[in-house]
JSON list of C-alpha atoms in Angstrom, two decimals:
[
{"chain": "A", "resi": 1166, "resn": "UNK", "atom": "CA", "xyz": [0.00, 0.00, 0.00]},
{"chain": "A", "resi": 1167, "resn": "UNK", "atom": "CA", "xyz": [1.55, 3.21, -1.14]},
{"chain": "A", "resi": 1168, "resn": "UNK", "atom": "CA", "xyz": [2.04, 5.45, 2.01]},
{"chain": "A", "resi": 1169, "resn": "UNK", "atom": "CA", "xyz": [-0.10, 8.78, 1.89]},
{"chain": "A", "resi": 1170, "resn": "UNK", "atom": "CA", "xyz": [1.85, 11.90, 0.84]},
{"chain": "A", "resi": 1171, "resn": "UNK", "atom": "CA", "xyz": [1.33, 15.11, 2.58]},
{"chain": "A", "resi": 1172, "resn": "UNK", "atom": "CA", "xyz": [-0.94, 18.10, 0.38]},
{"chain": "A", "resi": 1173, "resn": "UNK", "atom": "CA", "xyz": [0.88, 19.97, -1.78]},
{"chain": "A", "resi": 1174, "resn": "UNK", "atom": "CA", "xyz": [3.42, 22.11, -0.09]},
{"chain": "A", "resi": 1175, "resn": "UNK", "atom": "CA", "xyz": [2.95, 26.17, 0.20]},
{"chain": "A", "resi": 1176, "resn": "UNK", "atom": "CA", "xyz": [5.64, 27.09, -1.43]},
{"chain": "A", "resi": 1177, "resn": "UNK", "atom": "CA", "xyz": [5.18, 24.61, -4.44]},
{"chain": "A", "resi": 1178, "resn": "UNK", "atom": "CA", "xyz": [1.80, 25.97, -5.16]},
{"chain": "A", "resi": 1179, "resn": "UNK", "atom": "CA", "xyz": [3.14, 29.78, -4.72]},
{"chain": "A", "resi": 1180, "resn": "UNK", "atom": "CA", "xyz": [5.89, 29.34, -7.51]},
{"chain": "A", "resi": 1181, "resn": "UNK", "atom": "CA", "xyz": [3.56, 29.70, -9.99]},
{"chain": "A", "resi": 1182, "resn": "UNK", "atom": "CA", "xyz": [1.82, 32.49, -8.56]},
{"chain": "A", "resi": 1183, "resn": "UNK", "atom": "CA", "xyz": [4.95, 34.01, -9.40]},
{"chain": "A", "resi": 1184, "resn": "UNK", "atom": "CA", "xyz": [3.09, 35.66, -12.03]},
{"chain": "A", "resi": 1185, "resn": "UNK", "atom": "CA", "xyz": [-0.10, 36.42, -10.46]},
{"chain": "A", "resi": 1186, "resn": "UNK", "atom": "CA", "xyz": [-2.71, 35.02, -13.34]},
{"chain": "A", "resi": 1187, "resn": "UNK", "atom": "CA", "xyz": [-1.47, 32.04, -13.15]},
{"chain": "A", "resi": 1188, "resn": "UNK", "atom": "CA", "xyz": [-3.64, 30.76, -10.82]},
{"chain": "A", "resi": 1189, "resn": "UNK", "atom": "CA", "xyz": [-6.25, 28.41, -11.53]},
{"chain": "A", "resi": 1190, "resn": "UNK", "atom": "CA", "xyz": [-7.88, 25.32, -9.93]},
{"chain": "A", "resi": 1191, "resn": "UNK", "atom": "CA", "xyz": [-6.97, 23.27, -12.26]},
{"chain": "A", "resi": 1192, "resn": "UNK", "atom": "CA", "xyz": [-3.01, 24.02, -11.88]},
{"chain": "A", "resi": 1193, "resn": "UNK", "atom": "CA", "xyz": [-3.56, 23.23, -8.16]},
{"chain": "A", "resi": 1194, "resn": "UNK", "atom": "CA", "xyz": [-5.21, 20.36, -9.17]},
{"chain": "A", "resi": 1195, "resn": "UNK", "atom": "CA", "xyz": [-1.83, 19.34, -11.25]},
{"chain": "A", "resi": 1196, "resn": "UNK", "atom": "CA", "xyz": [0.50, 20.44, -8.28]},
{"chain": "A", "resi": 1197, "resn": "UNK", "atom": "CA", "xyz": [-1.42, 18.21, -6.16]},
{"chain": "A", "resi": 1198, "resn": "UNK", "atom": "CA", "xyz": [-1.40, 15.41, -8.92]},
{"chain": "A", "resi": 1199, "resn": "UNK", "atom": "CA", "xyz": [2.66, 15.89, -8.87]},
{"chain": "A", "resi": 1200, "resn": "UNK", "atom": "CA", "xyz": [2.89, 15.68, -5.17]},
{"chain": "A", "resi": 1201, "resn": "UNK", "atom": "CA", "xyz": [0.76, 12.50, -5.31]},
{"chain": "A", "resi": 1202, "resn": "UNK", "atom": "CA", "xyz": [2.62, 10.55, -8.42]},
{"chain": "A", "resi": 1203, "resn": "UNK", "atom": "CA", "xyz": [5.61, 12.74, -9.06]},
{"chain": "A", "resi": 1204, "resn": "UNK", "atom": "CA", "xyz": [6.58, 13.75, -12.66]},
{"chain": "A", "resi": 1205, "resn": "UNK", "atom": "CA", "xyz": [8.85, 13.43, -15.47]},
{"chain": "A", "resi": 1206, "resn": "UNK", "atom": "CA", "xyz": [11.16, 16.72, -16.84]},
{"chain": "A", "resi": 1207, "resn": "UNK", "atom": "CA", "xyz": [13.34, 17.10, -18.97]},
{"chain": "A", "resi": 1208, "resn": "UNK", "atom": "CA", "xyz": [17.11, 17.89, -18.08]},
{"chain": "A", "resi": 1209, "resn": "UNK", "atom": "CA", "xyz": [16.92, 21.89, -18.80]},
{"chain": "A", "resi": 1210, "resn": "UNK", "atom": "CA", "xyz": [13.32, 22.02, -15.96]},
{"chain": "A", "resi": 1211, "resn": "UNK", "atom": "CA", "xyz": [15.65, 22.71, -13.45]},
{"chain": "A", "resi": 1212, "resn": "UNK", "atom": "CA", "xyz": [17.34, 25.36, -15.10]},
{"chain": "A", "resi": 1213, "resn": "UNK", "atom": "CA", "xyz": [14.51, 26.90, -15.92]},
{"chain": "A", "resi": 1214, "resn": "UNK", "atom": "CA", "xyz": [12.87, 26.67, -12.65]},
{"chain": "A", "resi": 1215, "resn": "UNK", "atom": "CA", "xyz": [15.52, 28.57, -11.15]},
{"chain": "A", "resi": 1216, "resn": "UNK", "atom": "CA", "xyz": [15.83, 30.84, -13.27]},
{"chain": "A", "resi": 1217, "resn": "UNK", "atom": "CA", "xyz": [12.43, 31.79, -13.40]},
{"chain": "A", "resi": 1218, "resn": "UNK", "atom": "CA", "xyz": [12.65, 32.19, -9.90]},
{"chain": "A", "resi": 1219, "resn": "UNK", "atom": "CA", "xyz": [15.34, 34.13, -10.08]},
{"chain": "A", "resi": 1220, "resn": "UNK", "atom": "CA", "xyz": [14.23, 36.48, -12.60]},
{"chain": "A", "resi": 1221, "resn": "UNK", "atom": "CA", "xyz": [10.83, 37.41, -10.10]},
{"chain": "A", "resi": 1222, "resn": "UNK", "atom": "CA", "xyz": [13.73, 38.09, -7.27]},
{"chain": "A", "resi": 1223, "resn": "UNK", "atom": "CA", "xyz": [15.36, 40.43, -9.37]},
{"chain": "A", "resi": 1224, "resn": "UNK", "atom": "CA", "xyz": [11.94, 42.00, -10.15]},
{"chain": "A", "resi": 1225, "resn": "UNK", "atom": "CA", "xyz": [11.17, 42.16, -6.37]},
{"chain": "A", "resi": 1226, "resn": "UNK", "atom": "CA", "xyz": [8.06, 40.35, -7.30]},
{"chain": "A", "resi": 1227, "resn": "UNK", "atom": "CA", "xyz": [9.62, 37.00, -4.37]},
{"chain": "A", "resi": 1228, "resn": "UNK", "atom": "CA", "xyz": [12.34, 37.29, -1.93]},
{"chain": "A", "resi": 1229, "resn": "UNK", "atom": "CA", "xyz": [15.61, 35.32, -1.76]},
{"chain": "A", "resi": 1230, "resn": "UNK", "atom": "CA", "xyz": [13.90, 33.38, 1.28]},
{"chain": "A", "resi": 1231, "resn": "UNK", "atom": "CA", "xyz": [10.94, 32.18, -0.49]},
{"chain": "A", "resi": 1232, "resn": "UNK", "atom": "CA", "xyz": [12.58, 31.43, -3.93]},
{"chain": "A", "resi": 1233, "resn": "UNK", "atom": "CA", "xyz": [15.21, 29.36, -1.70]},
{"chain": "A", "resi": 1234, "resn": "UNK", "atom": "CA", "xyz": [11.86, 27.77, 0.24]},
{"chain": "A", "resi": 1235, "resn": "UNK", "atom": "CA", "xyz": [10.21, 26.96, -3.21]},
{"chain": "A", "resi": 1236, "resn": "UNK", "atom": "CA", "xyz": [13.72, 25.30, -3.96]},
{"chain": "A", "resi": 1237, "resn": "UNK", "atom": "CA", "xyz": [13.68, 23.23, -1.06]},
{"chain": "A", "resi": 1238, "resn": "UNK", "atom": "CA", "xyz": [10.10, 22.15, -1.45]},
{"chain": "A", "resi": 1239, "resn": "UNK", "atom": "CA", "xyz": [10.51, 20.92, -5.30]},
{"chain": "A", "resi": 1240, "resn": "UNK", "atom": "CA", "xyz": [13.59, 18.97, -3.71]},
{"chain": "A", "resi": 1241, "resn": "UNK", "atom": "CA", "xyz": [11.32, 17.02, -1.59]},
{"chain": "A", "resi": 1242, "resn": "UNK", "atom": "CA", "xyz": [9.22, 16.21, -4.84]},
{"chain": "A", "resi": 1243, "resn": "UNK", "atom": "CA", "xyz": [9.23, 12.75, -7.02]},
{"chain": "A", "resi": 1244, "resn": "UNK", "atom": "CA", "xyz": [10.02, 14.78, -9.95]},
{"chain": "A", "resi": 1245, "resn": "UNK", "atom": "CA", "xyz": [12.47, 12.77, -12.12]},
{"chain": "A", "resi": 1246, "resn": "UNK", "atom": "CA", "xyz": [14.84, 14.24, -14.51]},
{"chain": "A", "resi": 1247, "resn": "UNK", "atom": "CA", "xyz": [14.81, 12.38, -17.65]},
{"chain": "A", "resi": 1248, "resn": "UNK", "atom": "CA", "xyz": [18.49, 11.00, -18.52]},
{"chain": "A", "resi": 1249, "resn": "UNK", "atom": "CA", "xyz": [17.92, 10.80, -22.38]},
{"chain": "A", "resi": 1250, "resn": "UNK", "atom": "CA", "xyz": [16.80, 14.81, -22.95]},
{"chain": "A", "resi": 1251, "resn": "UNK", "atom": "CA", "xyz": [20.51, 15.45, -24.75]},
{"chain": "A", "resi": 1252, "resn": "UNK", "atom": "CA", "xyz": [20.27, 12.27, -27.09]},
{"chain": "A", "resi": 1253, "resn": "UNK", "atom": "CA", "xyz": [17.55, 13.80, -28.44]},
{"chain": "A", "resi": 1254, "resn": "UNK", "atom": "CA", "xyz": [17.70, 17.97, -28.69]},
{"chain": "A", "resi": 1255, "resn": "UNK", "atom": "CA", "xyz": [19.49, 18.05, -31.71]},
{"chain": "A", "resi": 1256, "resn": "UNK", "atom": "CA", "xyz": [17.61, 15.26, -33.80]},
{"chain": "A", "resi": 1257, "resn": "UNK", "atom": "CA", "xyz": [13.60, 14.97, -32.67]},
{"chain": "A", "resi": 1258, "resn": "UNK", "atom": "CA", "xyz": [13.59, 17.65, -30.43]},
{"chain": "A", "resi": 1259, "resn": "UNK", "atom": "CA", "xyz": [14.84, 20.18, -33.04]},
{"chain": "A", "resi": 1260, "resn": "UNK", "atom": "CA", "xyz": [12.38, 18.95, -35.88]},
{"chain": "A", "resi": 1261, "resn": "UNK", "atom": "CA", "xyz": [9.56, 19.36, -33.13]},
{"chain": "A", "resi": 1262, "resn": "UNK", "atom": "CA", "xyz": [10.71, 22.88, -32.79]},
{"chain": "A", "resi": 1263, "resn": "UNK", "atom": "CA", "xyz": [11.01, 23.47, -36.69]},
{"chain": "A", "resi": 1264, "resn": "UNK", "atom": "CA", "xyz": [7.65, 21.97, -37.04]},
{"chain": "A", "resi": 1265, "resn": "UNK", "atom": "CA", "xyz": [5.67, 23.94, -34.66]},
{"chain": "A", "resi": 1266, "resn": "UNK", "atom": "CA", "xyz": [7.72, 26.86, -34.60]},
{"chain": "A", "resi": 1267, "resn": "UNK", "atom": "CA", "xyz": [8.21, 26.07, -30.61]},
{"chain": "A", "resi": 1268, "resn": "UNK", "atom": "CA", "xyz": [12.02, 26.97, -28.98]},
{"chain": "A", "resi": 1269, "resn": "UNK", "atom": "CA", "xyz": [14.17, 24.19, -28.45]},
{"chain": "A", "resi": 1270, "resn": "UNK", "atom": "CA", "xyz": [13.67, 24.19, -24.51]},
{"chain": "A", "resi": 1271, "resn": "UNK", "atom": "CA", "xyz": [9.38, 24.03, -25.21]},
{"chain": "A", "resi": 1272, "resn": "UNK", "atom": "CA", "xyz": [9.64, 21.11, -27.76]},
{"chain": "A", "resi": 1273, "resn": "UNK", "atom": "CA", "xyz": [12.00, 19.02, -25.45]},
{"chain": "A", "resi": 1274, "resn": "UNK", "atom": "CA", "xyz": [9.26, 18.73, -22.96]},
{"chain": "A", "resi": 1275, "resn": "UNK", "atom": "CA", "xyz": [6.76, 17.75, -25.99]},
{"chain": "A", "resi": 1276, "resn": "UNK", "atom": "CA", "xyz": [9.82, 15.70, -27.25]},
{"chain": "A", "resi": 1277, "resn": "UNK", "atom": "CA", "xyz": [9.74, 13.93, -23.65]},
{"chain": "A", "resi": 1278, "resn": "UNK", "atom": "CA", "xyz": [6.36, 13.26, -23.52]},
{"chain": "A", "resi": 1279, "resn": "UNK", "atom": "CA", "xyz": [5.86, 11.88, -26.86]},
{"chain": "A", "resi": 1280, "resn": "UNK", "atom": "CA", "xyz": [8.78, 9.51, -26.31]},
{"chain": "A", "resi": 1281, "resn": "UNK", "atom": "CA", "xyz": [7.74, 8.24, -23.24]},
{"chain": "A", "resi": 1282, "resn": "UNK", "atom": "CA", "xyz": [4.32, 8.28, -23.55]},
{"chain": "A", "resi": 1283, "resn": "UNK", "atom": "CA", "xyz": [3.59, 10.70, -20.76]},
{"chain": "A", "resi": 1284, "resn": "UNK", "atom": "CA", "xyz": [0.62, 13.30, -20.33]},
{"chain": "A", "resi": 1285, "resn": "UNK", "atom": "CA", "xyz": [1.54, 16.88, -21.06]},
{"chain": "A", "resi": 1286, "resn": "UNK", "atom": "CA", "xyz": [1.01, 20.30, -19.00]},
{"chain": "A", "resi": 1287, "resn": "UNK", "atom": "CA", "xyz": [1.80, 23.60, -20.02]},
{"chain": "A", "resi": 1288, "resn": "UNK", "atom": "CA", "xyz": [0.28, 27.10, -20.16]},
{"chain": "A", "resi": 1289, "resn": "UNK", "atom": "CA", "xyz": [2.27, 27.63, -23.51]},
{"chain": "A", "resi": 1290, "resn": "UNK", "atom": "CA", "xyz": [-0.66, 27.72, -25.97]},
{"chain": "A", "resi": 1291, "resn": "UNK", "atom": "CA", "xyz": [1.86, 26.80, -29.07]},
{"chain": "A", "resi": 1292, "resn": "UNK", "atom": "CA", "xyz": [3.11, 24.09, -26.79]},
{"chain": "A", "resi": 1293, "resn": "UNK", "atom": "CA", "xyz": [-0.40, 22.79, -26.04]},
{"chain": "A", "resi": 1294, "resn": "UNK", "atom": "CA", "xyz": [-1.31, 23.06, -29.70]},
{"chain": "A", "resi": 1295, "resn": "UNK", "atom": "CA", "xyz": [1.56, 21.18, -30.88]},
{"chain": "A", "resi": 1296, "resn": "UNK", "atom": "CA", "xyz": [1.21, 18.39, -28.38]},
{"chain": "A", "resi": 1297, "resn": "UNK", "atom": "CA", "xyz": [-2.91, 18.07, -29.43]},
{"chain": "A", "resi": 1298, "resn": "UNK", "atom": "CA", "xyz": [-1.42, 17.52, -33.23]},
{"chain": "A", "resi": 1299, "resn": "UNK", "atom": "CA", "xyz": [1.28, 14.59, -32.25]},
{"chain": "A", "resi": 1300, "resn": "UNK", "atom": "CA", "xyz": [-1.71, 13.08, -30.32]},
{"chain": "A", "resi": 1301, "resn": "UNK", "atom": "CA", "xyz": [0.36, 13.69, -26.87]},
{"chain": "A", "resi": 1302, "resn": "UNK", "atom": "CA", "xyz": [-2.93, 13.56, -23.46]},
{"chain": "A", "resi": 1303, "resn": "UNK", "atom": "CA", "xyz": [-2.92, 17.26, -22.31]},
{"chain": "A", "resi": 1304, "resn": "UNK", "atom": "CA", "xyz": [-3.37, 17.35, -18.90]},
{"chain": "A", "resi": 1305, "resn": "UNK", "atom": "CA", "xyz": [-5.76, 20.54, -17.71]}
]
């Protein structure tokens, strides 16, 4: 029996309130969904994750203690970094990008899904588009 996870922590859900209209039931329903099962990313998510948080410190829209919080909370995720993202950025990953005129870093996450068979969530509306065409499950 798989041992009951806590709710989704504060500081997960606040990252992406980060930019304020964000905010929607159904991405708390997602967070919640990732707490539960964990997730998939490719290898740039962290990256990016950072440095999205760091961009909204240097906009004094979060504070160095809460980015670092958010940090520590996503640490204490199941979110899995898929080994394989490389292999594949400049071969299907770049004709995803060149088909659906999506940047290398969007397409790598439709790349991963598509490869592995894995449910897709984004708020990029190209992104979401793209993934509806290749027949990748869009997650609300």
């Amino acid at each position: 029996m798989k041992a009951e996870r806590e709710p989704c922590p504060r500081q997960f859900r606040d990252a992406a309130w980060v930019h304020g209209d964000e905010r929607t039931v159904a991405i708390e329903t997602l967070f919640d969904r990732i707490v539960e099962q964990g997730a998939v990313v490719p290898g740039i998510w962290h990256l990016e994750v950072a440095n999205s948080l760091t961009v909204a410190l240097r906009r004094n829209r979060i504070t160095a203690v809460f980015r670092d919080e958010v940090l520590a909370d996503l640490a204490q995720i199941d979110i899995r970094t898929d080994p394989e993202t490389n292999q594949h950025a400049w071969s299907a990953t770049l004709r995803l990008a060149d088909r659906f005129g999506l940047t290398l870093y969007d397409a790598a996450y439709l790349e991963l899904a598509q490869r592995r068979q894995l449910p897709l969530a984004s708020l990029d509306t190209a992104l979401m588009t793209a993934a509806k065409t290749v027949g990748t499950t869009i997650l609300p």
